[in-house]
Coordinates of C-alpha atoms and ligand atoms in Angstrom, one line a residue:
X1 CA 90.5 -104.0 -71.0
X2 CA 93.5 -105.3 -69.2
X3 CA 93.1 -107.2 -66.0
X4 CA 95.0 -106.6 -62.5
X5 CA 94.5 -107.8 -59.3
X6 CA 92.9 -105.7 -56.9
X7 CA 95.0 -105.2 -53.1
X8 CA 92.6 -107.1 -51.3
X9 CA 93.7 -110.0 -53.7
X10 CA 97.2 -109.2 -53.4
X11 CA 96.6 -109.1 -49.5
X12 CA 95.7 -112.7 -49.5
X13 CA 97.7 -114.5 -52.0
X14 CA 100.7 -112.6 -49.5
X15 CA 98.9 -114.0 -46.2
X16 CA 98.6 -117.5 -47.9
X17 CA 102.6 -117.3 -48.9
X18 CA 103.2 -115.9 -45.5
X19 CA 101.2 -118.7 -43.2
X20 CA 101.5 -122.0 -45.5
X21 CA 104.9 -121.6 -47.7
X22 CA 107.8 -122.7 -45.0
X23 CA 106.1 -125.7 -43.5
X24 CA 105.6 -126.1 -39.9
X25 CA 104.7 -122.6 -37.3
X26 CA 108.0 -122.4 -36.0
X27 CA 109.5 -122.4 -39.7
X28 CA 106.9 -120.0 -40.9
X29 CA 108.0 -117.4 -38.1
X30 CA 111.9 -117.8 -38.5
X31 CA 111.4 -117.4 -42.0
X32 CA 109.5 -114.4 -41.6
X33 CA 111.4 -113.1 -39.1
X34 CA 114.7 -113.3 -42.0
X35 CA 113.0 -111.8 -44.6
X36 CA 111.7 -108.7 -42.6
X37 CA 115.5 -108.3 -42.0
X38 CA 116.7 -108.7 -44.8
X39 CA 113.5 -106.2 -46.5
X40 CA 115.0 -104.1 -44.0
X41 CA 118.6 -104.2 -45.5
X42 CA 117.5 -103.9 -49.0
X43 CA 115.5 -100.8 -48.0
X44 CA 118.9 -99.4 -46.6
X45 CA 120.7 -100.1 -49.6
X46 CA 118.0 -98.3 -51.6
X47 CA 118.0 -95.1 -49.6
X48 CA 122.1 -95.2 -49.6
X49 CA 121.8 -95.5 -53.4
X50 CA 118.8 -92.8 -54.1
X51 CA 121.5 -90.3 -51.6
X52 CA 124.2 -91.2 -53.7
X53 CA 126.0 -92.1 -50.2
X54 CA 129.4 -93.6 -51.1
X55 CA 129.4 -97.3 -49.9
X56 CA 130.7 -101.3 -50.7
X57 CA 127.0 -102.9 -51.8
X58 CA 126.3 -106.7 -50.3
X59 CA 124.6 -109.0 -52.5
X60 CA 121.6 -109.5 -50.3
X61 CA 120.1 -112.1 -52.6
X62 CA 123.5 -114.2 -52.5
X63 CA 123.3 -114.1 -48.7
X64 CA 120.1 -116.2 -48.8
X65 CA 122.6 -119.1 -49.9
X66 CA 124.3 -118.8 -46.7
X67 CA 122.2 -118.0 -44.4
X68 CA 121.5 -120.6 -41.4
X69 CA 119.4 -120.0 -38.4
X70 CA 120.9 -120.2 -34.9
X71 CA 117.8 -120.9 -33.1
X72 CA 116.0 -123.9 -35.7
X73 CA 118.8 -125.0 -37.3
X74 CA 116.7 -126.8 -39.9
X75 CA 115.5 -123.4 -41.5
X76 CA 118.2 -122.4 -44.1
X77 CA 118.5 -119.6 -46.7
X78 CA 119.1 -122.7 -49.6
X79 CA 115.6 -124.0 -48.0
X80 CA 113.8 -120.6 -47.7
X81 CA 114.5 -120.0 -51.5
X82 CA 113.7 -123.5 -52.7
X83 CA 110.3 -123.7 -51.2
X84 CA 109.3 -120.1 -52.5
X85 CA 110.6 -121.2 -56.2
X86 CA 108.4 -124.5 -55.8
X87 CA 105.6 -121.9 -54.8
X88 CA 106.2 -119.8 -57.5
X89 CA 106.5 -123.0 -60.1
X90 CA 103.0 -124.3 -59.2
X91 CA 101.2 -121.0 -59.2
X92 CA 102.6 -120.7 -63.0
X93 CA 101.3 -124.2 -63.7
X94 CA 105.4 -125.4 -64.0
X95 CA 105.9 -122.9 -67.1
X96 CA 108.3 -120.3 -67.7
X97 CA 106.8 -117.0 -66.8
X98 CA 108.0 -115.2 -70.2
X99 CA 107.7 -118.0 -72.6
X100 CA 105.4 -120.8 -71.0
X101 CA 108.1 -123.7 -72.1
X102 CA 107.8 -126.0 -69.4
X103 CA 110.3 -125.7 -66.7
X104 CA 109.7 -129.4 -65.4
X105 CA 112.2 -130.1 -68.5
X106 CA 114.9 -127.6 -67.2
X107 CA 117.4 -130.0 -64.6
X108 CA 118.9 -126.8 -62.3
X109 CA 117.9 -124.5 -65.0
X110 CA 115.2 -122.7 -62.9
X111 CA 115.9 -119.3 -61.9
X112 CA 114.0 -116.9 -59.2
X113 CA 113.9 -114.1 -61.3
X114 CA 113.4 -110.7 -60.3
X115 CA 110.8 -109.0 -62.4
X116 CA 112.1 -105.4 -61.3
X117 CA 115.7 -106.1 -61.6
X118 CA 117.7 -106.0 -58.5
X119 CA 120.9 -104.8 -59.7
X120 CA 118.2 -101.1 -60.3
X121 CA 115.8 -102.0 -57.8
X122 CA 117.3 -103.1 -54.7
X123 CA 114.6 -102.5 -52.7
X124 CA 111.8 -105.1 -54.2
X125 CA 114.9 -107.7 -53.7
X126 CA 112.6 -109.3 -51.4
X127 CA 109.2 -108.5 -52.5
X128 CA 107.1 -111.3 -53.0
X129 CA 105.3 -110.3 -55.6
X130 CA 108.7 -109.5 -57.7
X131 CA 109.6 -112.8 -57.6
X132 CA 108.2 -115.4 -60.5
X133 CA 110.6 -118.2 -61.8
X134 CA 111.9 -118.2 -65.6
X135 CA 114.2 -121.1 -67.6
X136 CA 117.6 -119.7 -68.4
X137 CA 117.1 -118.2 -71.6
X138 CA 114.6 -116.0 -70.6
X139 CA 116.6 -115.0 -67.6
X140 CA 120.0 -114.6 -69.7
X141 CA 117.9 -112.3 -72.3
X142 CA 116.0 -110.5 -69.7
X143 CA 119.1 -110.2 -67.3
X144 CA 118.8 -106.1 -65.6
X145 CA 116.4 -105.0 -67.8
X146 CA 113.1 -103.1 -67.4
X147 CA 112.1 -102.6 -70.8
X148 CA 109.4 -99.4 -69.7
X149 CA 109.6 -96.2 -70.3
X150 CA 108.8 -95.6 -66.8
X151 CA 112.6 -96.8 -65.6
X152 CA 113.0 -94.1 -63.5
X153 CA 109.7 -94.1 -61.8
X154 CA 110.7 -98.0 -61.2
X155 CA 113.8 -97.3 -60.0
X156 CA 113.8 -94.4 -57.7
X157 CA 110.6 -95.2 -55.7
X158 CA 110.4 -97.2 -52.8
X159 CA 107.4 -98.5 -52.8
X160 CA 106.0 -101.7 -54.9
X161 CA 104.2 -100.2 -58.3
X162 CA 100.4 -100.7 -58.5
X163 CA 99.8 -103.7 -60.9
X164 CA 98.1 -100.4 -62.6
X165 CA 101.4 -99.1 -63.6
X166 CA 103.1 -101.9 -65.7
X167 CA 100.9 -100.4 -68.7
X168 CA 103.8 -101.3 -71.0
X169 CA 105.8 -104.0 -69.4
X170 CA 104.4 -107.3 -68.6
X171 CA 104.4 -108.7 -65.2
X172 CA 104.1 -111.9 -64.6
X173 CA 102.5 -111.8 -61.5
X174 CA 100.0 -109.1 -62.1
X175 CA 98.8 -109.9 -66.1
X176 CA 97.0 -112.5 -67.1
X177 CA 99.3 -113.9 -69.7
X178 CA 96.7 -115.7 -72.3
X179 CA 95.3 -111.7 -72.2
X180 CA 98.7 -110.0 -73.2
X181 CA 100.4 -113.0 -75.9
X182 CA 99.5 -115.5 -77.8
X183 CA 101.6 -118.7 -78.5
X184 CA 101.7 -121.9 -80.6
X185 CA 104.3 -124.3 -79.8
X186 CA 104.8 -127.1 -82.1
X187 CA 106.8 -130.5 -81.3
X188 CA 107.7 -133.3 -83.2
X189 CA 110.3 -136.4 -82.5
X190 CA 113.3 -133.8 -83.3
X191 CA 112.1 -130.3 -83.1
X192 CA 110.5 -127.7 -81.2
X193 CA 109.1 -124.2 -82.0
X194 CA 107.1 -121.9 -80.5
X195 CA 106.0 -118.8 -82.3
X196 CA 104.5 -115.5 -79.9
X197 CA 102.1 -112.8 -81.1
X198 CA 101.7 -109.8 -78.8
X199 CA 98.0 -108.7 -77.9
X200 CA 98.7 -105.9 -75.9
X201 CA 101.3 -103.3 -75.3
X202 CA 102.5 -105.1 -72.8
X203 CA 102.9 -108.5 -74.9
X204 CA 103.7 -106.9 -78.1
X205 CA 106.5 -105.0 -75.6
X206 CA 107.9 -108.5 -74.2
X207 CA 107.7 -110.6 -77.6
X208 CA 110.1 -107.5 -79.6
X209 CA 112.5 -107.5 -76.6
X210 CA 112.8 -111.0 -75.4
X211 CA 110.1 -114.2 -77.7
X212 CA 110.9 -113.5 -80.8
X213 CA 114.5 -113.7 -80.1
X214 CA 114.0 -117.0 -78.2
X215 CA 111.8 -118.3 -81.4
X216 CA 114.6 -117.4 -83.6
X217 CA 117.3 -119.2 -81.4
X218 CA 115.1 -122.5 -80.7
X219 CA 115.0 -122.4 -85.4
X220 CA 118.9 -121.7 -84.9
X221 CA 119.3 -124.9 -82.6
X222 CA 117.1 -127.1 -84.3
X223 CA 118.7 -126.8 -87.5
X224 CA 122.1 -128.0 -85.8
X225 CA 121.1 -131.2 -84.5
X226 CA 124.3 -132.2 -83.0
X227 CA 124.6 -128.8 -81.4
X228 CA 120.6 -129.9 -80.3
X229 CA 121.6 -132.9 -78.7
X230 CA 124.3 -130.8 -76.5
X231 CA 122.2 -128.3 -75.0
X232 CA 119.2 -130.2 -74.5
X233 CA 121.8 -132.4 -72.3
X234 CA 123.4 -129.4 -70.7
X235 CA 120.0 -127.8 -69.9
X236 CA 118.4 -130.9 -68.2
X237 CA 121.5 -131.7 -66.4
X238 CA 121.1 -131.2 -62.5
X239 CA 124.1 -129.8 -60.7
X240 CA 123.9 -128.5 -57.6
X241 CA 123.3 -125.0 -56.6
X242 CA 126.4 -123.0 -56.7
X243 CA 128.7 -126.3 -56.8
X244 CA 132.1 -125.6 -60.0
X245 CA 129.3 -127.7 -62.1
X246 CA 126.6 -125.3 -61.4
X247 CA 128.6 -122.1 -62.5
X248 CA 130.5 -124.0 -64.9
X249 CA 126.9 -124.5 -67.1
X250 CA 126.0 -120.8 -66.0
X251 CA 129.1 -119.7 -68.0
X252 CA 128.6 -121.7 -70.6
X253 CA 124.7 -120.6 -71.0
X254 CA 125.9 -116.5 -70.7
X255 CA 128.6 -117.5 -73.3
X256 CA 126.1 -119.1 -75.8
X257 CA 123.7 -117.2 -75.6
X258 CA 125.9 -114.0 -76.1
X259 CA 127.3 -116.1 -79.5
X260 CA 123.8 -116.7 -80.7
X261 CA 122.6 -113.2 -80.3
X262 CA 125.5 -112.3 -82.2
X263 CA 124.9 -114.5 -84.7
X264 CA 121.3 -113.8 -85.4
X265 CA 121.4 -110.2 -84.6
X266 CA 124.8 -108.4 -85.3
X267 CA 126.2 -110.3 -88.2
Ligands
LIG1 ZN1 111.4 -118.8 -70.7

């Protein structure tokens, strides 16, 4: 029997994101304030979308990098987003929430990933129980997939699914994750691997679509040691968020990972 929080527990982990997350009162309400607007928004796109009403789509996740308050300057969209993520990063212990490689590892490597994707769910863009932060592979393979056969149901309803729904995707914030996979990982002076066994339809679902791949490509690195020594470099560097170095490694990443893929998969 799979595990789900109930709504009351749901309720309060929201309340205790909602009263302690953005430090002091006046933070807390500003912030709150923003992302009722901007829940608003995304709830505007969605209906626009689901009437197949012609229009020019913001990125309403970008505008959290610019956002800046007018009436407590100090409260930022950059600031908002990095105190959710180190939220997020604690309640999953500082691991990945796919593969469970540590993320204190990762330099700016440390995505907010959107479990329901937001390019086909714009309207959980905000949803604080859709967020959960990943490293980058996880978030390059997972990118706008659902991976359920209930896609449509997903996508075209505007409410949150029950935690009862995801009966054959796992999700993060809803699954106990020792209950759905297994995992060794193994680590010595010059290698790592990390093998995944699904328990459930959910895990067996995530390790065919995204942990065996990243197995396969963590055997593919560490049999190229110079190539190793490149992206372990690369992958702890820390550039800042949306600076040329920042999207310069982003490009990269897409562009090896692509290449791998490629390579293990297609060839
Ligand atoms: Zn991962």
């Amino acid at each position: 029997m799979v595990s789900v929080p109930t709504e009351a527990a749901l309720e309060a982990i929201l309340e205790d994101y909602l009263r302690q997350c953005h430090g002091d009162p006046a933070h807390v309400t500003a912030t709150q304030v923003y992302l009722k607007v901007m829940t608003r928004k995304a709830l505007r796109q969605f209906r626009r979308r689901h009437n197949k009403e012609p229009m020019s789509e913001i990125n309403l996740w970008g505008e959290l990098y610019k956002f800046s308050c007018s009436k407590t300057p100090e409260i930022s969209g950059a600031m908002i987003r990095e105190q959710l993520r180190a939220l997020l990063e604690k309640e999953q212990n500082y691991q990945c929430c796919y593969c469970r490689r540590p993320l204190l590892s990762s330099g700016h490597a440390k995505p907010i990933e959107h479990i329901l994707p937001r390019s086909k769910c714009v309207q959980h863009t905000f949803n604080f129980f859709n967020l959960a932060v990943c490293c980058v592979d996880c978030n390059l393979r997972k990118s706008n997939h659902i991976w359920s056969l209930k896609e449509g149901k997903f996508t075209s309803e505007r409410e949150y699914p029950s935690p009862e729904s995801f009966d054959d995707l796992y999700h993060p914030r809803f699954h106990n994750y020792n209950e759905h996979i297994k995992f060794i990982r193994l680590q010595s002076n010059h290698h790592n691997i990390s093998i995944y066994k699904g328990l459930t339809g959910q895990g067996k679902n995530l390790c065919a679509n995204m942990l065996t791949h990243l197995s396969q490509k963590e055997v593919f690195i560490n049999g190229n040691p110079e190539l190793k020594e490149y992206i372990t470099t690369i992958d702890q560097h820390t550039a800042e968020t949306n600076s040329n170095a920042d999207k310069a490694i982003r490009v990269f990443q897409t562009a090896f990972t692509r290449a791998t893929d490629e390579l293990l998969y297609e060839l």
